[in-house]
Coordinates of C-alpha atoms and ligand atoms in Angstrom, one line a residue:
M30 CA -27.1 0.0 -30.5
Q31 CA -29.7 -1.5 -32.2
R32 CA -32.4 0.2 -32.3
L33 CA -33.0 3.6 -34.2
G34 CA -32.9 6.6 -31.2
R35 CA -29.6 4.8 -29.7
A36 CA -27.1 6.3 -32.3
L37 CA -24.7 8.8 -29.8
L38 CA -22.2 10.1 -31.7
G39 CA -19.6 11.9 -30.1
G40 CA -16.5 13.8 -30.9
L41 CA -16.8 11.5 -33.8
V42 CA -14.8 13.1 -36.4
R43 CA -13.6 9.5 -39.0
A44 CA -15.8 7.1 -40.7
R45 CA -13.2 4.6 -40.4
A46 CA -12.1 2.7 -37.7
W47 CA -15.1 3.7 -34.9
R48 CA -15.9 0.8 -31.8
P49 CA -18.0 1.4 -29.5
V50 CA -16.8 2.2 -26.1
P51 CA -19.3 1.5 -23.1
R52 CA -20.6 4.4 -21.3
R53 CA -18.9 5.0 -18.2
G54 CA -21.6 4.0 -15.3
A55 CA -24.1 3.0 -17.8
A56 CA -26.4 0.4 -16.7
S57 CA -25.7 -3.0 -18.1
G58 CA -26.6 -2.4 -21.7
E59 CA -28.8 0.3 -21.0
E60 CA -27.2 3.6 -23.1
E61 CA -23.7 3.4 -25.8
Q62 CA -21.3 5.5 -26.7
F63 CA -19.6 5.5 -29.4
V64 CA -16.4 7.9 -29.6
F65 CA -13.7 8.1 -31.8
P66 CA -10.6 7.0 -29.8
E67 CA -8.0 9.1 -32.2
Y68 CA -10.5 12.0 -31.3
E69 CA -10.1 12.6 -27.8
L70 CA -10.5 16.0 -25.8
E71 CA -6.8 17.7 -25.5
P72 CA -6.7 16.9 -21.2
V73 CA -7.3 19.7 -19.2
L74 CA -4.3 21.6 -18.0
V75 CA -5.9 23.1 -15.1
P76 CA -7.2 20.6 -12.4
E77 CA -10.6 20.0 -12.0
R78 CA -13.3 22.5 -10.1
S79 CA -13.9 21.1 -6.7
E80 CA -18.0 20.4 -6.5
A81 CA -20.0 23.5 -5.5
V82 CA -22.9 23.6 -2.9
A83 CA -25.8 23.7 -2.8
V84 CA -27.3 27.5 -3.9
A85 CA -30.0 28.6 -2.5
A86 CA -32.6 29.9 -5.5
P87 CA -31.8 33.9 -5.0
R88 CA -28.4 33.5 -5.2
R89 CA -29.0 31.5 -8.2
K90 CA -27.1 34.7 -10.3
A91 CA -24.7 34.9 -8.9
A92 CA -23.4 31.6 -8.3
A93 CA -24.0 30.9 -12.5
A94 CA -21.6 34.2 -13.0
E95 CA -19.4 33.1 -10.1
R96 CA -18.9 29.5 -12.1
R97 CA -18.7 30.9 -15.4
R98 CA -15.9 33.1 -14.0
G99 CA -14.0 29.9 -13.5
P100 CA -12.7 27.6 -11.1
A101 CA -10.4 29.2 -8.3
A102 CA -7.2 27.5 -9.7
A103 CA -6.9 30.1 -12.8
A104 CA -7.9 32.6 -10.7
A105 CA -5.9 35.4 -10.8
T106 CA -2.8 35.4 -7.6
G107 CA -0.3 37.3 -6.4
R108 CA -0.4 40.4 -3.7
S109 CA -2.0 43.5 -4.8
D110 CA -1.7 46.8 -3.1
P111 CA -3.9 49.4 -2.9
S112 CA -2.0 51.7 -2.5
V113 CA 0.2 51.7 -6.1
S114 CA -1.5 54.1 -8.4
P115 CA -1.8 52.7 -11.7
S116 CA 1.0 53.0 -14.5
G117 CA -0.5 54.3 -17.6
V118 CA 1.1 51.8 -19.7
S119 CA -1.5 49.6 -21.3
C120 CA -0.9 45.7 -21.5
P121 CA -0.4 45.0 -25.0
G122 CA -2.2 41.5 -25.4
C123 CA -5.6 43.0 -23.8
G124 CA -5.4 47.0 -24.2
A125 CA -6.0 47.4 -20.5
E126 CA -4.3 49.8 -17.9
L127 CA -1.4 48.3 -16.0
Q128 CA -2.1 48.2 -12.1
C129 CA -1.6 46.6 -8.7
R130 CA -4.3 47.6 -7.0
D131 CA -7.7 45.0 -8.0
G132 CA -7.0 41.2 -8.6
A133 CA -10.0 41.3 -9.9
A134 CA -10.0 44.1 -12.0
P135 CA -8.8 44.3 -15.8
G136 CA -5.0 44.6 -16.1
F137 CA -4.0 43.3 -13.1
L138 CA -0.4 42.3 -12.5
P139 CA 1.2 41.1 -9.0
A140 CA 2.1 43.9 -7.1
D141 CA 6.4 41.8 -7.0
K142 CA 6.3 42.4 -10.4
Y143 CA 5.5 45.8 -10.8
G144 CA 8.0 48.1 -11.9
G145 CA 5.8 51.2 -12.1
A146 CA 5.9 52.4 -15.5
A147 CA 9.5 52.3 -16.9
G148 CA 9.6 48.5 -15.5
L149 CA 6.4 48.2 -17.5
R150 CA 7.4 47.9 -21.3
G151 CA 6.7 44.9 -23.0
A152 CA 4.9 43.5 -19.8
V153 CA 1.3 41.4 -20.3
C154 CA -1.1 41.5 -17.5
Q155 CA -1.7 38.4 -15.0
R156 CA -4.7 37.1 -17.1
C157 CA -3.2 37.6 -21.0
W158 CA -0.1 35.3 -19.1
L159 CA -2.8 32.9 -18.0
L160 CA -4.5 32.8 -21.4
A161 CA -1.5 32.5 -23.3
H162 CA 0.7 30.2 -20.8
R163 CA -2.4 27.7 -18.9
G164 CA -5.1 28.5 -22.1
R165 CA -7.7 29.8 -18.9
A166 CA -7.6 32.8 -16.6
P167 CA -10.3 34.5 -15.2
R168 CA -13.2 35.6 -16.4
L169 CA -14.0 39.3 -16.6
E170 CA -17.1 40.1 -16.6
L171 CA -17.0 44.1 -18.0
P172 CA -20.2 45.7 -18.4
P173 CA -21.2 45.3 -22.7
E174 CA -21.3 49.3 -22.1
Q175 CA -17.5 49.6 -21.4
H176 CA -16.8 47.6 -24.7
R177 CA -19.3 49.7 -26.3
R178 CA -17.6 53.1 -25.0
A179 CA -14.1 51.2 -26.5
V180 CA -15.4 51.3 -29.8
L181 CA -17.1 54.4 -29.6
A182 CA -13.8 55.9 -28.5
A183 CA -12.4 54.8 -31.8
L184 CA -14.7 55.7 -33.6
R185 CA -14.2 59.1 -32.3
R186 CA -11.0 59.4 -33.4
P187 CA -10.1 62.1 -35.7
P188 CA -9.6 61.7 -39.2
R189 CA -5.8 61.3 -40.0
H190 CA -4.1 62.8 -43.3
G191 CA -8.2 64.5 -43.5
R192 CA -9.9 61.3 -44.1
G193 CA -11.9 59.2 -42.2
P194 CA -11.0 55.4 -40.7
L195 CA -11.6 52.4 -42.7
L196 CA -13.6 49.8 -40.7
L197 CA -12.7 46.2 -41.2
Y198 CA -15.7 44.3 -39.6
V199 CA -15.0 40.8 -38.5
L200 CA -17.9 38.7 -38.9
D201 CA -17.7 34.5 -37.9
V202 CA -19.4 33.3 -40.5
T203 CA -20.7 30.2 -38.9
E204 CA -23.1 33.1 -36.5
L205 CA -24.3 34.3 -39.5
P206 CA -26.8 36.5 -39.7
D207 CA -24.1 38.3 -37.9
A208 CA -27.0 39.7 -35.6
V209 CA -24.2 43.1 -34.2
L210 CA -23.8 44.1 -37.9
P211 CA -27.2 45.6 -37.9
Q212 CA -26.0 47.4 -35.1
L213 CA -22.9 49.3 -37.0
P214 CA -25.4 51.8 -38.4
V215 CA -26.5 52.5 -34.8
L216 CA -23.1 52.4 -33.1
L217 CA -21.5 54.8 -35.8
A218 CA -24.4 57.2 -35.4
A219 CA -23.9 57.9 -31.8
A220 CA -20.1 57.9 -32.6
G221 CA -21.1 61.0 -35.1
A222 CA -19.1 58.8 -37.5
A223 CA -21.1 57.8 -40.5
A224 CA -20.5 60.3 -42.6
A225 CA -16.6 60.5 -42.4
V226 CA -16.1 56.7 -42.4
A227 CA -14.5 55.4 -45.9
G228 CA -16.1 52.6 -46.3
V229 CA -17.0 49.4 -44.1
L230 CA -15.0 46.3 -46.0
V231 CA -16.8 43.0 -44.5
V232 CA -14.6 40.1 -43.7
G233 CA -16.1 36.6 -43.5
N234 CA -13.8 35.0 -41.0
K235 CA -13.4 31.5 -40.3
V236 CA -14.0 30.1 -43.3
D237 CA -12.4 27.2 -42.1
L238 CA -14.5 25.2 -40.3
L239 CA -16.9 24.9 -43.2
P240 CA -16.6 21.9 -45.4
R241 CA -17.3 22.6 -49.5
D242 CA -20.6 21.0 -49.9
G243 CA -20.3 20.9 -53.5
P244 CA -19.0 23.7 -56.6
R245 CA -19.2 27.5 -56.2
H246 CA -19.6 27.3 -52.2
L247 CA -17.0 30.2 -51.6
E248 CA -19.2 31.7 -54.1
R249 CA -22.6 30.9 -51.7
L250 CA -21.2 32.0 -48.7
R251 CA -19.8 35.2 -50.3
R252 CA -23.2 36.0 -51.0
R253 CA -24.7 34.5 -47.7
V254 CA -22.7 37.3 -46.5
E255 CA -23.7 40.1 -48.7
A256 CA -27.2 39.0 -47.8
A257 CA -26.6 39.8 -44.0
C258 CA -24.9 43.1 -45.4
A259 CA -28.1 44.0 -46.9
R260 CA -30.2 43.1 -43.9
A261 CA -28.1 45.6 -41.7
G262 CA -28.4 48.1 -44.3
L263 CA -25.1 48.1 -45.7
R264 CA -25.0 48.7 -49.3
G265 CA -23.8 50.4 -52.2
A266 CA -21.1 53.0 -51.8
A267 CA -21.2 52.1 -47.5
L268 CA -19.9 48.9 -48.5
A269 CA -16.5 48.7 -49.9
G270 CA -16.3 45.0 -50.4
V271 CA -16.8 41.5 -48.8
R272 CA -14.0 38.8 -48.7
L273 CA -13.6 35.2 -47.3
A274 CA -11.1 34.2 -44.6
S275 CA -9.9 32.1 -42.0
A276 CA -7.6 34.8 -39.7
K277 CA -6.4 31.2 -38.3
T278 CA -5.3 29.6 -41.2
G279 CA -4.7 32.1 -43.5
F280 CA -6.6 31.7 -46.5
G281 CA -7.3 35.0 -48.2
L282 CA -5.1 37.0 -46.1
E283 CA -2.9 37.6 -48.9
G284 CA -6.1 38.9 -51.2
L285 CA -6.8 40.8 -47.9
V286 CA -3.8 42.8 -47.5
S287 CA -3.3 43.3 -51.3
R288 CA -7.2 44.9 -50.9
L289 CA -6.2 47.0 -47.5
Q290 CA -3.4 48.5 -49.7
R291 CA -5.5 49.1 -52.1
S292 CA -7.7 51.5 -49.5
W293 CA -4.3 53.2 -48.9
R294 CA -5.4 57.1 -50.4
A295 CA -8.8 56.5 -49.2
A296 CA -8.9 56.4 -46.1
G297 CA -7.7 57.4 -43.0
D298 CA -6.5 54.5 -40.0
V299 CA -8.1 51.6 -40.0
L300 CA -10.7 49.6 -37.3
L301 CA -10.9 45.5 -36.7
L302 CA -14.4 45.8 -35.9
G303 CA -17.2 43.4 -34.9
A304 CA -19.1 40.9 -32.4
T305 CA -16.8 39.5 -29.2
N306 CA -15.3 35.7 -30.7
S307 CA -15.3 36.7 -34.3
G308 CA -11.7 36.6 -34.6
K309 CA -10.9 40.6 -34.9
S310 CA -7.5 39.8 -32.7
T311 CA -6.6 36.6 -35.3
L312 CA -6.8 38.1 -37.9
F313 CA -5.1 41.9 -36.1
N314 CA -2.2 39.2 -35.4
A315 CA -2.2 37.8 -38.4
L316 CA -2.0 41.4 -40.4
L317 CA 1.0 42.1 -37.7
R318 CA 2.4 38.7 -39.5
S319 CA 1.7 40.3 -43.1
D320 CA 2.6 42.9 -45.5
Y321 CA 0.7 45.2 -44.3
C322 CA 2.3 46.4 -40.9
K323 CA 5.8 48.5 -41.1
S324 CA 8.6 46.5 -41.1
R325 CA 9.7 46.9 -37.4
A326 CA 6.5 46.6 -36.5
P327 CA 6.5 42.4 -35.4
D328 CA 9.7 43.2 -33.0
A329 CA 7.4 46.8 -31.5
V330 CA 4.2 45.4 -31.4
A331 CA 3.0 42.7 -29.2
P332 CA 0.5 39.8 -30.8
A333 CA -2.5 40.5 -29.1
T334 CA -3.9 37.8 -27.1
V335 CA -6.6 35.3 -28.3
S336 CA -9.7 32.9 -26.5
P337 CA -12.6 31.3 -26.7
W338 CA -13.9 33.2 -24.5
P339 CA -16.4 36.3 -25.4
G340 CA -14.4 39.7 -24.0
T341 CA -10.6 38.8 -24.2
T342 CA -9.9 42.6 -25.7
L343 CA -10.9 45.4 -23.4
D344 CA -9.2 48.5 -24.6
L345 CA -7.5 49.4 -27.7
L346 CA -4.8 47.7 -29.5
K347 CA -2.4 49.2 -32.8
F348 CA 0.1 48.7 -34.9
P349 CA 1.5 50.9 -37.6
I350 CA 0.3 49.8 -41.4
I351 CA 3.2 50.7 -44.1
N352 CA 3.0 53.2 -46.4
P353 CA 2.4 50.7 -50.4
T354 CA 5.0 52.5 -51.9
C355 CA 5.0 51.6 -56.1
D356 CA 8.1 50.1 -54.7
R357 CA 6.6 48.2 -52.5
I358 CA 3.9 47.0 -54.4
F359 CA 6.1 45.9 -56.7
R360 CA 8.1 43.7 -54.6
R361 CA 5.4 42.2 -53.5
R362 CA 4.0 40.9 -56.7
E363 CA 7.3 39.6 -57.2
R364 CA 6.9 38.0 -54.1
L365 CA 3.1 36.5 -54.6
K366 CA 4.3 35.4 -58.0
A367 CA 7.1 33.7 -57.1
E368 CA 5.5 31.7 -54.2
A369 CA 2.4 30.8 -56.2
E370 CA 4.9 28.5 -58.3
K371 CA 5.9 26.3 -55.5
T372 CA 4.8 23.1 -54.9
E373 CA 4.2 21.7 -51.6
D374 CA 7.7 19.6 -52.4
Q375 CA 9.3 23.3 -52.7
L376 CA 8.5 24.0 -49.4
S377 CA 11.3 23.6 -45.9
D378 CA 10.3 21.2 -43.4
E379 CA 9.3 23.2 -41.0
E380 CA 6.9 25.2 -43.6
K381 CA 5.4 22.0 -44.3
K382 CA 5.2 20.6 -41.2
Y383 CA 3.9 24.4 -40.5
L384 CA 1.3 22.9 -43.4
N385 CA 0.1 20.3 -42.5
H386 CA -0.6 21.3 -39.0
L387 CA -3.0 23.7 -40.5
K388 CA -4.8 21.6 -42.7
K389 CA -5.7 19.3 -39.6
Q390 CA -6.9 21.8 -38.3
G391 CA -9.0 23.8 -41.3
Y392 CA -10.5 23.0 -44.7
L393 CA -8.6 26.2 -46.1
V394 CA -5.8 27.2 -45.7
G395 CA -3.4 29.8 -47.1
R396 CA 0.2 31.0 -46.9
V397 CA 0.8 34.6 -45.5
G398 CA 4.8 35.4 -46.1
R399 CA 6.5 38.6 -45.7
T400 CA 8.4 41.0 -48.5
F401 CA 9.6 43.7 -46.2
Q402 CA 11.5 42.7 -43.5
R403 CA 13.9 43.6 -41.3
P404 CA 17.3 41.6 -41.5
K405 CA 17.9 40.6 -37.5
A406 CA 19.8 42.9 -35.5
S407 CA 22.1 39.9 -33.1
P408 CA 20.5 40.9 -29.8
V409 CA 22.8 42.4 -27.2
V410 CA 21.7 40.9 -23.8
D411 CA 22.7 42.4 -20.7
F412 CA 21.0 42.9 -17.5
D413 CA 17.8 44.9 -17.2
P414 CA 16.7 46.0 -14.0
D415 CA 13.3 46.5 -14.7
M416 CA 12.5 43.0 -15.0
L417 CA 10.2 42.8 -13.0
S418 CA 7.1 42.2 -14.8
Y419 CA 5.7 39.4 -17.1
S420 CA 6.4 39.1 -20.8
V421 CA 4.0 37.1 -22.9
D422 CA 6.9 35.3 -23.7
E423 CA 8.1 33.8 -20.4
D424 CA 6.4 31.9 -17.6
P425 CA 7.3 33.5 -14.7
G426 CA 6.6 30.0 -12.4
H427 CA 9.8 28.4 -14.7
S428 CA 11.7 30.5 -16.3
P429 CA 14.6 33.1 -14.3
Q430 CA 15.2 34.9 -17.8
K431 CA 14.4 38.0 -19.0
R432 CA 11.7 38.7 -20.9
E433 CA 12.7 40.2 -24.2
E434 CA 12.5 43.5 -24.4
K435 CA 10.5 45.0 -27.2
E436 CA 11.8 47.9 -29.6
E437 CA 10.0 51.0 -30.1
F438 CA 8.8 53.2 -32.3
T439 CA 11.2 56.5 -32.9
H440 CA 8.7 59.4 -33.0
N441 CA 9.7 60.1 -36.6
E442 CA 8.6 56.5 -38.0
V443 CA 5.4 57.4 -36.3
K444 CA 4.4 60.7 -36.3
D445 CA 2.3 60.5 -40.0
A446 CA 1.7 56.5 -39.8
R447 CA -1.7 55.3 -39.9
W448 CA -2.6 52.9 -37.8
C449 CA -4.7 49.1 -37.5
F450 CA -7.0 49.5 -34.0
D451 CA -7.7 45.8 -33.1
T452 CA -11.1 46.7 -30.6
P453 CA -12.9 44.8 -28.2
G454 CA -16.0 43.0 -29.3
I455 CA -19.4 44.4 -29.3
A456 CA -21.2 42.0 -27.0
K457 CA -23.5 39.2 -28.5
E458 CA -27.1 39.3 -26.6
N459 CA -28.8 35.5 -26.3
C460 CA -25.8 33.9 -27.0
V461 CA -25.6 30.2 -25.0
L462 CA -21.6 31.2 -24.7
N463 CA -22.7 33.8 -22.3
L464 CA -24.4 30.9 -19.9
L465 CA -21.0 28.5 -19.9
T466 CA -18.1 28.2 -18.1
E467 CA -14.7 28.0 -19.4
E468 CA -14.5 24.4 -19.9
E469 CA -18.4 24.4 -21.7
V470 CA -16.9 26.5 -24.5
K471 CA -14.3 24.7 -25.3
L472 CA -16.1 22.2 -26.2
V473 CA -19.5 24.4 -28.0
L474 CA -16.3 26.6 -29.6
P475 CA -15.8 24.7 -33.3
T476 CA -11.7 24.5 -33.1
R477 CA -11.7 22.5 -36.0
A478 CA -12.7 21.6 -39.3
I479 CA -16.4 20.5 -38.6
V480 CA -17.2 17.4 -39.7
P481 CA -20.9 17.1 -40.7
R482 CA -23.0 14.5 -38.8
T483 CA -26.1 13.3 -40.5
F484 CA -29.2 11.7 -38.8
I485 CA -32.3 10.3 -40.6
L486 CA -35.0 11.5 -38.7
K487 CA -38.9 9.5 -39.1
P488 CA -41.7 11.7 -37.6
E489 CA -41.6 11.6 -33.9
M490 CA -38.3 11.4 -33.4
V491 CA -35.9 13.8 -31.4
L492 CA -32.7 15.0 -31.8
F493 CA -30.2 16.7 -28.9
L494 CA -27.4 18.2 -29.5
A495 CA -25.8 18.1 -26.1
A496 CA -27.9 19.1 -23.7
L497 CA -28.0 23.0 -25.2
G498 CA -30.3 22.1 -28.1
R499 CA -32.7 19.9 -29.1
I500 CA -35.0 19.3 -32.7
D501 CA -38.2 16.9 -32.2
Y502 CA -39.4 16.2 -35.9
L503 CA -43.1 16.6 -34.9
Q504 CA -45.1 16.0 -37.9
G505 CA -44.5 14.6 -42.2
E506 CA -45.0 12.4 -43.9
K507 CA -41.3 10.6 -44.5
P508 CA -37.9 10.4 -43.6
A509 CA -35.9 13.5 -43.5
W510 CA -32.1 13.9 -42.7
F511 CA -30.9 15.9 -39.8
S512 CA -27.1 17.1 -40.9
V513 CA -25.8 18.7 -37.2
M514 CA -22.8 21.5 -38.2
A515 CA -21.0 21.8 -34.4
S516 CA -17.8 21.5 -32.4
N517 CA -16.7 17.7 -33.0
L518 CA -16.5 17.5 -29.5
L519 CA -20.5 18.1 -28.7
P520 CA -22.5 14.4 -29.3
V521 CA -25.2 14.2 -30.8
H522 CA -28.2 11.8 -29.4
V523 CA -30.9 11.3 -31.4
T524 CA -34.0 9.8 -29.5
T525 CA -38.4 9.1 -29.4
M526 CA -40.5 11.5 -28.4
S527 CA -41.7 9.5 -25.7
K528 CA -38.5 9.2 -24.2
A529 CA -37.0 12.7 -25.1
D530 CA -38.3 14.2 -21.4
A531 CA -36.6 11.5 -19.3
I532 CA -33.4 11.7 -20.8
Y533 CA -32.7 15.6 -20.9
E534 CA -34.2 14.9 -17.5
K535 CA -31.5 12.4 -16.5
Y536 CA -28.5 13.4 -18.4
A537 CA -28.4 16.8 -18.3
G538 CA -25.4 18.0 -16.5
K539 CA -24.4 14.6 -17.0
E540 CA -21.6 12.7 -19.9
L541 CA -24.1 11.7 -22.1
L542 CA -24.7 14.7 -23.3
K543 CA -21.4 16.4 -22.0
V544 CA -22.6 20.1 -21.9
P545 CA -23.5 22.0 -19.9
M546 CA -21.2 19.8 -17.3
G547 CA -21.6 20.0 -13.6
G548 CA -24.1 17.6 -12.6
E549 CA -27.4 18.1 -11.5
E550 CA -26.0 21.1 -9.4
R551 CA -25.6 23.4 -12.5
M552 CA -28.3 22.3 -14.3
K553 CA -30.2 23.6 -11.4
E554 CA -28.9 27.2 -12.6
F555 CA -28.9 26.6 -15.7
P556 CA -31.8 27.8 -17.8
P557 CA -34.5 25.2 -19.1
L558 CA -34.4 24.6 -22.9
V559 CA -38.0 26.1 -24.4
P560 CA -39.6 25.6 -27.5
Q561 CA -40.3 27.6 -30.7
D562 CA -42.6 25.9 -34.3
I563 CA -40.8 25.6 -37.1
A564 CA -43.2 24.6 -40.4
L565 CA -40.9 23.5 -43.8
E566 CA -41.1 22.3 -46.9
G567 CA -39.0 20.0 -48.7
I568 CA -36.9 21.1 -51.5
G569 CA -35.4 17.8 -52.8
T570 CA -33.8 14.7 -50.9
T571 CA -30.0 16.5 -52.1
E572 CA -30.9 20.0 -51.0
A573 CA -31.7 21.4 -46.8
V574 CA -34.3 23.8 -47.1
A575 CA -32.8 25.5 -44.3
D576 CA -30.6 25.3 -40.6
I577 CA -31.6 25.3 -37.1
K578 CA -29.3 27.4 -35.2
L579 CA -29.2 26.5 -32.2
S580 CA -27.6 30.1 -30.5
S581 CA -23.8 28.9 -30.8
A582 CA -24.3 26.5 -30.2
G583 CA -24.4 24.8 -33.9
W584 CA -27.0 24.4 -36.4
V585 CA -28.8 21.5 -38.1
A586 CA -29.6 21.6 -41.8
V587 CA -32.8 20.3 -42.8
T588 CA -33.8 17.9 -45.9
A589 CA -36.6 16.8 -46.7
H590 CA -38.2 15.4 -50.1
A591 CA -39.6 17.7 -52.4
Q592 CA -43.4 19.3 -50.9
E593 CA -42.6 17.2 -48.1
K594 CA -44.2 19.7 -45.2
L595 CA -42.4 19.1 -41.9
L596 CA -43.6 20.5 -38.1
L597 CA -40.6 21.0 -36.3
R598 CA -40.4 21.6 -32.8
A599 CA -36.6 23.1 -31.8
Y600 CA -35.4 24.1 -28.4
T601 CA -32.6 26.5 -26.9
P602 CA -32.1 27.1 -23.5
E603 CA -34.7 30.4 -21.9
G604 CA -32.9 33.6 -22.9
T605 CA -30.8 32.8 -25.9
A606 CA -32.2 33.1 -29.7
L607 CA -32.7 30.6 -31.9
V608 CA -32.7 31.0 -35.8
V609 CA -33.9 29.9 -38.7
R610 CA -31.5 30.3 -41.8
E611 CA -33.0 30.4 -45.0
P612 CA -31.5 29.4 -47.4
P613 CA -29.1 27.6 -45.7
L614 CA -25.6 28.5 -45.2
L615 CA -24.1 24.9 -46.7
P616 CA -27.2 23.7 -48.7
Y617 CA -25.3 20.1 -49.9
V618 CA -24.1 19.2 -46.7
C619 CA -26.3 16.7 -46.2
N620 CA -24.5 14.9 -49.0
I621 CA -21.2 15.0 -47.5
R622 CA -22.4 11.5 -45.7
G623 CA -21.1 7.5 -45.8
A624 CA -23.3 4.9 -45.9
R625 CA -25.8 4.0 -42.9
I626 CA -24.3 2.7 -39.9
V627 CA -27.4 -0.3 -40.0
G628 CA -29.3 -0.5 -37.2
T629 CA -29.1 3.3 -36.1
A630 CA -30.1 6.6 -37.5
A631 CA -27.1 7.7 -38.1
Y632 CA -24.5 8.1 -41.2
R633 CA -20.8 7.4 -41.3
T634 CA -18.9 10.3 -41.6
K635 CA -16.7 12.0 -44.2
R636 CA -14.2 14.5 -43.7
P637 CA -13.8 16.4 -47.4
P638 CA -9.8 17.0 -48.2
S639 CA -8.6 20.1 -47.0
L640 CA -7.1 22.6 -49.8
V641 CA -4.3 25.1 -49.9
E642 CA -5.2 28.6 -51.5
N643 CA -2.2 29.7 -53.2
L644 CA 0.8 26.5 -53.6
K645 CA 0.8 24.3 -56.8
T646 CA -0.8 21.5 -56.4
T647 CA 1.3 19.3 -59.8
G648 CA 4.7 18.3 -58.3
S649 CA 5.5 14.5 -56.7
R650 CA 3.9 14.4 -53.9
Ligands
LIG13 N1 -11.5 28.3 -37.1 C1 -11.3 29.3 -36.3 N2 -11.0 29.7 -35.8 C2 -10.9 31.1 -35.7 C3 -10.3 32.3 -36.5 N3 -9.9 33.1 -35.9 C4 -10.2 32.9 -34.6 N4 -10.7 31.7 -34.5 C5 -10.8 31.4 -33.4 O1 -12.3 32.3 -32.4 C6 -12.1 32.4 -31.0 C7 -12.0 34.4 -31.0 O2 -11.0 34.6 -31.5 P1 -10.2 36.8 -31.1 O3 -9.0 36.5 -32.1 O4 -9.9 36.4 -29.6 O5 -12.0 36.9 -31.5 P2 -11.6 38.4 -30.7 O6 -12.6 37.9 -29.6 O7 -13.0 38.3 -32.4 O8 -11.2 39.1 -30.8 C8 -10.8 32.3 -30.5 O9 -11.0 30.9 -30.0 C9 -9.6 32.2 -32.0 O10 -8.3 30.8 -32.4 C10 -10.9 31.4 -38.0 O11 -10.4 31.8 -38.8 N5 -10.9 30.1 -38.0
LIG14 MG1 -10.4 40.4 -29.4

């Protein structure tokens, strides 16, 4: 770590308490790795995949798909029975029809768990169960056309109470400009729904991942989302509004519920749309626990399955929306007013614990409450002969208990209901996540507040983001700052141009660059990095001129002296999209840094504090 070009900051989150840890298996003193002991990867729950055998070139594609599907340990288990006809019952987690005929197809439930339609109420498919309980499941590679068909079917639903649907388009702000948004007008036209739609409300989701880089940063983020909408042709009356939110931490959700309730008269059903992984199912579940759904909905509707792997939701899921009558609006306002007066001290121990958990996860947090709750009836325990299938709450391997029976809505309760639908995502093409295995996706997809990592590079220096992206500083007069915004679990490696090719050759697939993982065999099937030249002109040492977005692996904000002309060469794996985002998402991100780490290109990191939206900051803390 004595020379420039030896900075490796893997899993780096806090500036304090770092210590160098020699890289495992490194030749003495050749390379060093710096990890933060308090930020280690959560243990993998399922045993590692056994070493793959060598794959001949013509079988490369099949082998790559096999790897992405995941290890045998997570594969569907249990007996299938092709003689049993599909159930006609949907899995509440993913929407697929439950069946026991084919273990590799959606909706599979082993034959011995399958009690026919009567015994499947509340049961989830094996894949959703594995995702909920094991954190992983065999990956289903449905053709994008199938997801599209389900979305088109949702758009073609007849108007409700004579009104077209309100589209709640969920986009992941870290993925701006959303590559799927421009497809929305095309999809609407294909569904013949363009004229009937009551409007598109765009939710910029996952704002909890982004640090505040200066005053009015949320306003800037909103403008970026609006600009993406405008580029996609969504403007004027078609755009019902833009809101920033975090489906995960609750930030912006009470405001979103109020906004949705205001559209009650104008709209029929509400459809959650967007790219895979943007957080639709997470938002669906958050709305299911809010004032937006009928008070009995959480007891009658199981939550959607959420997972970091694209393509989890396979068909439509729905809950009934509550009618926001004047009385209910009044009661809700009163509750919100009372809640806003609370300080952290006034929260129950359980609430405090949950809030602290969320603050650790994200920069922006919001508390979501419920006004219209039914008092819980005491549960009646009796023998249930239908208890043959999985419920999402039960572990069939370990728990002999019966699955919790979901309540059912009566015909009268839902006959006039407006419904909120979760839909399968629209697949992102040219996305690096499509090339990765489950374990790799877990490392690449940021799940916690992203801590910016800034490096100062001179011309002729190179920055690697794992083995998924590379930026060469080809030409320029002065050093420039490169702020990496990516999962804290992905390593960043800085080196010189003379060494970069050899480093990639030697370490791609290995621990130093971490992702992809699986050694030379893995790299044989992984597409090579392909370059694209980028010319930028600096606008000052405190404001980034552009972000270089390395597909969905993350991005690098480039900050350079005013009028400094830089020539960069950025690389992403062949077939994935490299985007130069101008203006950058967080223009002042480079200032979120500590002191320079002596003798390296790296700065110490800083984690700005988290903010809770609807909680008084006064009170003794
Ligand atoms: N940090 C963060 N992660 C989110 C948020 N919403 C969803 N996620 C994560 O993104 C991944 C995909 O979420 P999911 O709801 O399944 O996306 P969908 O494919 O659009 O339904 C999961 O790992 C979620 O935990 C959010 O607001 N913030
Ligand atoms: Mg989903």
